[in-house]
XYZ file of C-alpha atoms in Angstrom:
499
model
C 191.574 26.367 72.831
C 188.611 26.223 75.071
C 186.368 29.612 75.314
C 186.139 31.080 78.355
C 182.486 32.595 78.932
C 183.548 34.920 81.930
C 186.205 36.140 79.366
C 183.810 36.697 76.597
C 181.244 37.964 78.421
C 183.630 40.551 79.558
C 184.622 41.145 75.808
C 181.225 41.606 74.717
C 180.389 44.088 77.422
C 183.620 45.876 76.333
C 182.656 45.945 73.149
C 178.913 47.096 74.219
C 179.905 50.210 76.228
C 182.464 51.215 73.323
C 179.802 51.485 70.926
C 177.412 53.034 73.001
C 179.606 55.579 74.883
C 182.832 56.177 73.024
C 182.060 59.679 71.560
C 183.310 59.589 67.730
C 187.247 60.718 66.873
C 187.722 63.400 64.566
C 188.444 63.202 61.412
C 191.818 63.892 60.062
C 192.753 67.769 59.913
C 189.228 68.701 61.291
C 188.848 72.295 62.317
C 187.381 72.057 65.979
C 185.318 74.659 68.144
C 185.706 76.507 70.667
C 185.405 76.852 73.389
C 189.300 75.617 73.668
C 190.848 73.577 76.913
C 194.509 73.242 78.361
C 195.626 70.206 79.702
C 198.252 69.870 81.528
C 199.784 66.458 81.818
C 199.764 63.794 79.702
C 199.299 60.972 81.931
C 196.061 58.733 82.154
C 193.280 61.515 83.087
C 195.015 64.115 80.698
C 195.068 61.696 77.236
C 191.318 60.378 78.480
C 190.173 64.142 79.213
C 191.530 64.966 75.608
C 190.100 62.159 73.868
C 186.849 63.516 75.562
C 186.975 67.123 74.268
C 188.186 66.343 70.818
C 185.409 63.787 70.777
C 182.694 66.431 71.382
C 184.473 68.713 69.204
C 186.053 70.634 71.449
C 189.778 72.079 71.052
C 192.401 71.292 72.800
C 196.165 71.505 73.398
C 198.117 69.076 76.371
C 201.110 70.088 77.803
C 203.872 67.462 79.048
C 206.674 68.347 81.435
C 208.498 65.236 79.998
C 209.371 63.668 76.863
C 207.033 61.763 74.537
C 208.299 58.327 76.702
C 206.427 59.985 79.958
C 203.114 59.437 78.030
C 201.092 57.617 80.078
C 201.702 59.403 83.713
C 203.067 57.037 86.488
C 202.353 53.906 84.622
C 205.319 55.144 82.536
C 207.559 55.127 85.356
C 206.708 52.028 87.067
C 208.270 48.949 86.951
C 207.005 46.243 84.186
C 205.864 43.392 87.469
C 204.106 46.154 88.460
C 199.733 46.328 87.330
C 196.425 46.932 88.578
C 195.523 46.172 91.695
C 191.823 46.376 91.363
C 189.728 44.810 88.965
C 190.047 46.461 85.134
C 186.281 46.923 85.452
C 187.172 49.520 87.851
C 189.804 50.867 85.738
C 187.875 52.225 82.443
C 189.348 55.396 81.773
C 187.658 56.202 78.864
C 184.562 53.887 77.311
C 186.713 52.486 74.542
C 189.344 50.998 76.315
C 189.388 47.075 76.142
C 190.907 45.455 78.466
C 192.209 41.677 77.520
C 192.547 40.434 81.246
C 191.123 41.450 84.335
C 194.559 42.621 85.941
C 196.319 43.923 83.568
C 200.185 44.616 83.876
C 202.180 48.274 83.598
C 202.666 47.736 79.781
C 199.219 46.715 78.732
C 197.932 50.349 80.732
C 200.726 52.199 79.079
C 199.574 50.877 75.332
C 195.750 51.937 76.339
C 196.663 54.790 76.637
C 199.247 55.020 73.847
C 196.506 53.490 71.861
C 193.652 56.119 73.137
C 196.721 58.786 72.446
C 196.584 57.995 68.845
C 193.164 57.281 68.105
C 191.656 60.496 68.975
C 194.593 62.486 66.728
C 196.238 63.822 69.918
C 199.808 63.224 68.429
C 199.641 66.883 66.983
C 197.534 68.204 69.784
C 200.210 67.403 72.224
C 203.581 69.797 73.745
C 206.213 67.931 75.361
C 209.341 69.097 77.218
C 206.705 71.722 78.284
C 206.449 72.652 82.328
C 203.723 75.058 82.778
C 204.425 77.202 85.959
C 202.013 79.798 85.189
C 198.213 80.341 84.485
C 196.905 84.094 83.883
C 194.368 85.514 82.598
C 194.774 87.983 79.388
C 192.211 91.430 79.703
C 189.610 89.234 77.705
C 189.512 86.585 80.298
C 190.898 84.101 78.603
C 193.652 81.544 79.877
C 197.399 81.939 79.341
C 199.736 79.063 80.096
C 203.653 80.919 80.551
C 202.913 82.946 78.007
C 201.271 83.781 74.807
C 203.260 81.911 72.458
C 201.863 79.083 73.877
C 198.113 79.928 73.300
C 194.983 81.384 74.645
C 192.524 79.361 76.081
C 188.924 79.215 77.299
C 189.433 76.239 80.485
C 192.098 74.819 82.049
C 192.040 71.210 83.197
C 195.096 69.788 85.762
C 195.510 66.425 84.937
C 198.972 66.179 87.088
C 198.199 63.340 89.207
C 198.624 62.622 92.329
C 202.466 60.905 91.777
C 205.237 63.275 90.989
C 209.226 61.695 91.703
C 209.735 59.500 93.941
C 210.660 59.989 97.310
C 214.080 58.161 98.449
C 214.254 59.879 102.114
C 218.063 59.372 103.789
C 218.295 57.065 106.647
C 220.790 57.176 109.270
C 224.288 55.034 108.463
C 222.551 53.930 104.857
C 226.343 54.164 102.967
C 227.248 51.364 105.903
C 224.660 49.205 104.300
C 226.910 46.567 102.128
C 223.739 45.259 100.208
C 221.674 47.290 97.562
C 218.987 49.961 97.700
C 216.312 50.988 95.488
C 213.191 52.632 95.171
C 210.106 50.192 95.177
C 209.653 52.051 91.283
C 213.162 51.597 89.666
C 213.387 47.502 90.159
C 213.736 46.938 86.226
C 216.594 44.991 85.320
C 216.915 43.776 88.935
C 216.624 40.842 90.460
C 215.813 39.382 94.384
C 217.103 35.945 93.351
C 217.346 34.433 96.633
C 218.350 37.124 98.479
C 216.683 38.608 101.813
C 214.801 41.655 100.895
C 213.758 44.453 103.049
C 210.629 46.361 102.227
C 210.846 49.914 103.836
C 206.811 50.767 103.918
C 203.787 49.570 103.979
C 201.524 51.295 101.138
C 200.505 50.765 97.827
C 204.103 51.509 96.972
C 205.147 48.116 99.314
C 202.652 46.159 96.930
C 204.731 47.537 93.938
C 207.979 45.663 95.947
C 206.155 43.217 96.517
C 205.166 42.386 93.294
C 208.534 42.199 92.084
C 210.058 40.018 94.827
C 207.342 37.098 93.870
C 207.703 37.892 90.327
C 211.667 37.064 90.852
C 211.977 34.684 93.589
C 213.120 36.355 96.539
C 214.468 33.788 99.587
C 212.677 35.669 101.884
C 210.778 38.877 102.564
C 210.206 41.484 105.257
C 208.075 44.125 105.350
C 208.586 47.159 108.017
C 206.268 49.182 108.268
C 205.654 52.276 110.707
C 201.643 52.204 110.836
C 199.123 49.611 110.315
C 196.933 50.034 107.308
C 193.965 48.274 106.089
C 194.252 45.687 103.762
C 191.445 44.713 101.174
C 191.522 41.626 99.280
C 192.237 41.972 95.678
C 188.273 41.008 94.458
C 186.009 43.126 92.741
C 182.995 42.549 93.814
C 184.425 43.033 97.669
C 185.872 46.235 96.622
C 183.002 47.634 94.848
C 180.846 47.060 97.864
C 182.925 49.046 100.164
C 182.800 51.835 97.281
C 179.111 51.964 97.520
C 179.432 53.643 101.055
C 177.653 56.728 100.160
C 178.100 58.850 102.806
C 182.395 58.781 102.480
C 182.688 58.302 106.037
C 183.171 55.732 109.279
C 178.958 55.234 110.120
C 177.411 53.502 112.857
C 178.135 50.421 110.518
C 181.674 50.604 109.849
C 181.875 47.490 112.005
C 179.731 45.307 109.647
C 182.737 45.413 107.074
C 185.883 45.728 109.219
C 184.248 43.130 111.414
C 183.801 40.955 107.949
C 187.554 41.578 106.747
C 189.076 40.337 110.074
C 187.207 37.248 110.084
C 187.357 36.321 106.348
C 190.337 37.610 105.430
C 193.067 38.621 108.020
C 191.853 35.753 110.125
C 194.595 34.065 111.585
C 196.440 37.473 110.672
C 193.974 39.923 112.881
C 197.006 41.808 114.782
C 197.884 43.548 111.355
C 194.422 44.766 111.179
C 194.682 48.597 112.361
C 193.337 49.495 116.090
C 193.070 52.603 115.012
C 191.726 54.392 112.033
C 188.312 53.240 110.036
C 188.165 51.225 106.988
C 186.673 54.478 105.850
C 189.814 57.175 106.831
C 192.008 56.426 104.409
C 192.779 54.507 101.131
C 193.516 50.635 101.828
C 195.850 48.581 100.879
C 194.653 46.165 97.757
C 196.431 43.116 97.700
C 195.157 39.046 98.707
C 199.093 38.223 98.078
C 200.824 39.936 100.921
C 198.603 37.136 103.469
C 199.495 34.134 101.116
C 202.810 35.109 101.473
C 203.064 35.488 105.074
C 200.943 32.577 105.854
C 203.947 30.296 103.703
C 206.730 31.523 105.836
C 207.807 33.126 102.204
C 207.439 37.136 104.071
C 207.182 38.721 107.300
C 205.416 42.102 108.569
C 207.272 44.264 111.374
C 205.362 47.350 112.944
C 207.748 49.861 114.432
C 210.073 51.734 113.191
C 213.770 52.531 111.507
C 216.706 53.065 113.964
C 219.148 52.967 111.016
C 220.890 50.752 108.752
C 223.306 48.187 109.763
C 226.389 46.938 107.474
C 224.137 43.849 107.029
C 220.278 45.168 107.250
C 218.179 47.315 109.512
C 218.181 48.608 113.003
C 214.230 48.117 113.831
C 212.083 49.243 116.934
C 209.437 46.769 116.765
C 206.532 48.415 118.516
C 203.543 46.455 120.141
C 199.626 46.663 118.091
C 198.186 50.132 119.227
C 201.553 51.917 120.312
C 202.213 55.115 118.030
C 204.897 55.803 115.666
C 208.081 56.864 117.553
C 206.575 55.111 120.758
C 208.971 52.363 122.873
C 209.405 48.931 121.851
C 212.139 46.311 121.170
C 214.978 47.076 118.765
C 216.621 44.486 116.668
C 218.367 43.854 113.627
C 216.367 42.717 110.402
C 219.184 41.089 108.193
C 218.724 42.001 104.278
C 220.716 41.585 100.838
C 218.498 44.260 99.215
C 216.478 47.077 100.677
C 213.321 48.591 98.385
C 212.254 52.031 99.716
C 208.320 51.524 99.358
C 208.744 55.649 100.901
C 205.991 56.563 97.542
C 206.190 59.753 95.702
C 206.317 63.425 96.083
C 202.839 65.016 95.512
C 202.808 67.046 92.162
C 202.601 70.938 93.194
C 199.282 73.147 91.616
C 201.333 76.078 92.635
C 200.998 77.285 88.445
C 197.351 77.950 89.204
C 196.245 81.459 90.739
C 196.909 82.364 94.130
C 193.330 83.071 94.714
C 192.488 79.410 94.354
C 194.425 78.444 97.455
C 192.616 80.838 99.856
C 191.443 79.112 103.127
C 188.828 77.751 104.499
C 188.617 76.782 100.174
C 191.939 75.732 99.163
C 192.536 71.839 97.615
C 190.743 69.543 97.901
C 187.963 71.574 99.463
C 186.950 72.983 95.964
C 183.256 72.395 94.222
C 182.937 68.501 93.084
C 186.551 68.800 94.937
C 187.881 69.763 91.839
C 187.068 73.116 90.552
C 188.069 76.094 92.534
C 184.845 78.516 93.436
C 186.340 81.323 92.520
C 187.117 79.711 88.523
C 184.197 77.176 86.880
C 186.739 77.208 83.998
C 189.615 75.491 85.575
C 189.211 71.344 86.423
C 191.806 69.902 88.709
C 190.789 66.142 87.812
C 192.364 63.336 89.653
C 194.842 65.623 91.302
C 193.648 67.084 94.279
C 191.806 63.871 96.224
C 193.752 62.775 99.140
C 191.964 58.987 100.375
C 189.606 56.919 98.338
C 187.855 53.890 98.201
C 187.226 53.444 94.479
C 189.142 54.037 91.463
C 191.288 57.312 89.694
C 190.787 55.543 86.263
C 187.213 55.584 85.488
C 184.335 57.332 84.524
C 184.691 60.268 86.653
C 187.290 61.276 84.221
C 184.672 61.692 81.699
C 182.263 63.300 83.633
C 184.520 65.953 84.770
C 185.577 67.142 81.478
C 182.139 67.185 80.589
C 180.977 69.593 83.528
C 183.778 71.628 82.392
C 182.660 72.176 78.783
C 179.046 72.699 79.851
C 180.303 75.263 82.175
C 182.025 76.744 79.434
C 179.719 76.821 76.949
C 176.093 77.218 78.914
C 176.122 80.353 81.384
C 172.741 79.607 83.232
C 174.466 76.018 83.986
C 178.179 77.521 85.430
C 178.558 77.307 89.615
C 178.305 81.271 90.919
C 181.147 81.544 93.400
C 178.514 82.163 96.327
C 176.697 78.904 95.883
C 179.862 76.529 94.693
C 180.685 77.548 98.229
C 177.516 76.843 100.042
C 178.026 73.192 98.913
C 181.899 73.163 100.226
C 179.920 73.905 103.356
C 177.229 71.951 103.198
C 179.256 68.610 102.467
C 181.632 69.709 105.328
C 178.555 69.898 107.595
C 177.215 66.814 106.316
C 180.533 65.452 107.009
C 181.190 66.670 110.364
C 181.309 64.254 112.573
C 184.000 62.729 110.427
C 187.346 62.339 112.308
C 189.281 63.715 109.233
C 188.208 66.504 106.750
C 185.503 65.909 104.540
C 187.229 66.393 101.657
C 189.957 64.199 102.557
C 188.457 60.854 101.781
C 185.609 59.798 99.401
C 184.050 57.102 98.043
C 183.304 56.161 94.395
C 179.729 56.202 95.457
C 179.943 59.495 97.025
C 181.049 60.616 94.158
C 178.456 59.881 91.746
C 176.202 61.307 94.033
C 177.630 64.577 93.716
C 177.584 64.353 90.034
C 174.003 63.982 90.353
C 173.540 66.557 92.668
C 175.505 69.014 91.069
C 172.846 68.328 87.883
C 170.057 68.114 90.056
C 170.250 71.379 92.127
C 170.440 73.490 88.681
C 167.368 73.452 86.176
C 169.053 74.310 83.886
C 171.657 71.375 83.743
C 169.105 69.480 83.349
C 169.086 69.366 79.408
C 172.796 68.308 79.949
C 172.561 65.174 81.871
C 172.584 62.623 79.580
C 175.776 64.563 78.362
C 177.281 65.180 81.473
C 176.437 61.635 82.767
C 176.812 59.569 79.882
C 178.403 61.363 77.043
C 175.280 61.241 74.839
C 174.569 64.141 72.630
C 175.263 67.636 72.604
C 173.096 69.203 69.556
C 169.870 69.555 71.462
C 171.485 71.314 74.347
C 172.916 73.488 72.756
C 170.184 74.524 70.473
C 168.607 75.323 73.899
C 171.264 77.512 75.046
C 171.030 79.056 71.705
C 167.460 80.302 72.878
C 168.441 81.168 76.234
C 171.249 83.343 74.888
C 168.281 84.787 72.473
C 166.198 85.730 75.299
C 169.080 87.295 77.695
C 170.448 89.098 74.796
C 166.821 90.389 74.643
C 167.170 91.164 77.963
C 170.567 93.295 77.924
C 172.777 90.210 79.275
C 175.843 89.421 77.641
C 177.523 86.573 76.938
C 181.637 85.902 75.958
C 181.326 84.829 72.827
C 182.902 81.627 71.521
């Protein structure tokens, strides 16, 4: 068999960023220090967060609503066609992940991060059949999730996600339908053999449909969907460059790339490109198939909207390129064997946390870094507040959130005051201003880091932490630093809770 060098490069530089980044598992039975950390959810960002703490030697406990077969998040509830849309480069969760292809399916994620589970010794560290719909503070200040049987703790860290059940909405004269129905997530087992699907949406949850209608030979394929969304080829090098839009906004140059997309990729395709709405408003579509299959005759895409269902497919009101949902157009009926409800998911609720966190004009996601509330440096809602991207949820970020939150936890002089975690809510919203959606309510991965390194930047004394907080290198030196600054301000009469 013939080496591939692309393959082995990739391999190597696996291998590289394992060895230099991958903070060390415990040993077996290790006693660990405080301070100690909640998670709740054991999805992707919960097991990386964990494998982040124990790593550093930090305590933890994760909490699971579901059994030990929901391990894993959403990838554990997708169908097997389903996998990565963007590029596994994109999609390194933690540093010692190794991906063996560059779009890996649902069950190569899920054993990543079965395989990350394990590794780090979270097996024991780990509650399941446990919902948490409370988090309260004992007289001490520290963290109580329910109630005490369950712990106390020094930080709390969300890792809920952003996909809770999914959403199967009823539509008018649906038990007239004579063919089948299912959610674009429950497909296992099932098969669009030629038969005449109907894909209800036009998401990332239609690419999921999708998907499985190539995967088993479908006769033909039509999507309906009620608003136009951009669509991104599936290439990593395109979708890293529209990451690296600092500011997280439609510029003066927004053109440059939609301009780009329409003639390179949607080209012959241009009236599905949206008239309105930015490339940079909301999270595209990633997917180079959907075209391919259009262009063969193999799928179709209707913009309009659902009348009702028919004994033998869909009442549609196709509407014309720029008319709004609900506006007039021309109804007629879309023949199907199968509909798949591409409709997405509910949005898990962060109702458990304290009311105070939800105050406006500084509820989710307009929270410090977007993720911790002003009023609490010790609670981390990572990966589950963000609303629009252009980037990734399974990358580095994780890392460097959980690491804020320990150095918060651990170094006073480097925690956020309330006062000034607020004065940069308000400065990003005024940088953000002329935005024509909230500022918090789409980002880029670029934008991103550069809040990371603002957030160490602004503070001197985060400074000693930034290869930590960054990178995951060494903690010893920093905190024989805050050892002497909790010297001197003991010196001074300032306390400090003790860990």
């Amino acid at each position: 068999m013939a080496l591939n060098p692309v393959a082995f490069l990739y391999q190597l530089i696996q291998w590289v960023l394992d060895k230099l980044f991958s903070p060390n598992p415990p040993p077996p039975n290790a006693v660990l220090n405080r301070p100690r950390i909640a998670i709740i959810g054991a999805g992707l960002t919960g097991v990386s967060a964990a494998a982040h703490c124990v790593g550093h030697g930090f305590d933890v406990c994760i909490f699971e609503a579901g059994d030990e077969k929901t391990l894993g998040g959403i990838w554990s509830k997708v169908n097997n066609t389903s996998g990565l849309q963007i590029h596994s480069v994109m999609y390194r969760f933690h540093p010692s992940v190794k991906w063996g292809s560059g779009y890996p399916d649902r069950q190569q994620i899920v054993s990543q991060i079965t395989e990350l589970w394990k590794r780090y010794g979270l097996q024991d560290k780990t509650k399941f059949n446990t919902r948490i719909t409370s988090v309260t503070k004992d007289k001490q200040g520290r963290w109580i999730l329910n109630d005490p049987s369950n712990g106390r703790f020094d930080g709390v860290m969300a890792a809920i996600g952003s996909c809770g059940d999914p959403k199967m909405p009823h539509v008018q004269d649906q038990e007239k339908f004579k063919g089948e129905i299912f959610h674009s997530s429950k497909l296992d087992g099932k098969t669009a053999e030629g038969k005449d699907v109907l894909i209800i949406g036009g998401g990332a949850s239609a690419v999921e449909g999708l998907e499985f209608v190539t995967h088993t030979n479908a006769k033909s394929t039509s999507i309906l969907a009620r608003s136009d969304k951009w669509i991104i080829p599936r290439n990593a090098f395109v979708d890293i460059l529209l990451a690296m839009n600092v500011f997280g906004q439609e510029t003066i140059f927004s053109w440059i790339p939609e301009f780009l997309l329409r003639r390179l990729f949607y080209r012959d395709l241009q009236d599905l490109a949206p008239t309105k709405g930015g490339l940079f408003e909301g999270t595209p579509m990633v997917n180079s198939d959907v075209f391919h299959q259009i262009r063969s005759g193999k799928a179709h895409w209707y913009r309009g909207d659902i009348v009702r269902y028919t004994e033998n497919g869909i009442l549609f009101n196709h509407r014309a390129k720029g008319v709004p949902k609900g506006g007039p157009g021309r109804e007629e009926e879309i023949k199907g064997d199968m509909v798949i409800m591409a409709t997405g998911y509910t949005r898990p609720s962060l109702s458990f946390l304290p009311k105070e966190v939800f105050a406006s004009p500084y509820q989710p996601p307009n929270w410090y870094l977007q993720t911790f509330p002003p009023q609490h440096y010790d609670i981390c809602a990572n990966n589950c507040t963000y609303t629009n991207a252009i980037g990734t949820v399974g990358n580095y970020h994780i890392g460097i959130y959980t690491r804020l939150l320990l150095v918060f936890l651990v170094d006073p002089l480097a925690r956020p005051q309330e006062y000034w975690a607020k004065k940069w809510i308000d400065m990003t919203r005024f940088l953000k201003s002329r935005s024509p959606i909230g500022a918090f309510d789409f980002f880029t991965y670029s934008e991103l880091i550069y809040w990371f390194v603002f957030c160490v930047a602004i503070n001197p004394f985060r400074w000693k932490w930034a290869p930590f907080v960054l990178f995951g290198i060494g903690t010893t030196l920093p905190m024989e630093i805050v050892k002497g600054e909790d010297q001197l301000r003991n010196g001074l009469g300032v306390t400090k809770k003790a860990y």
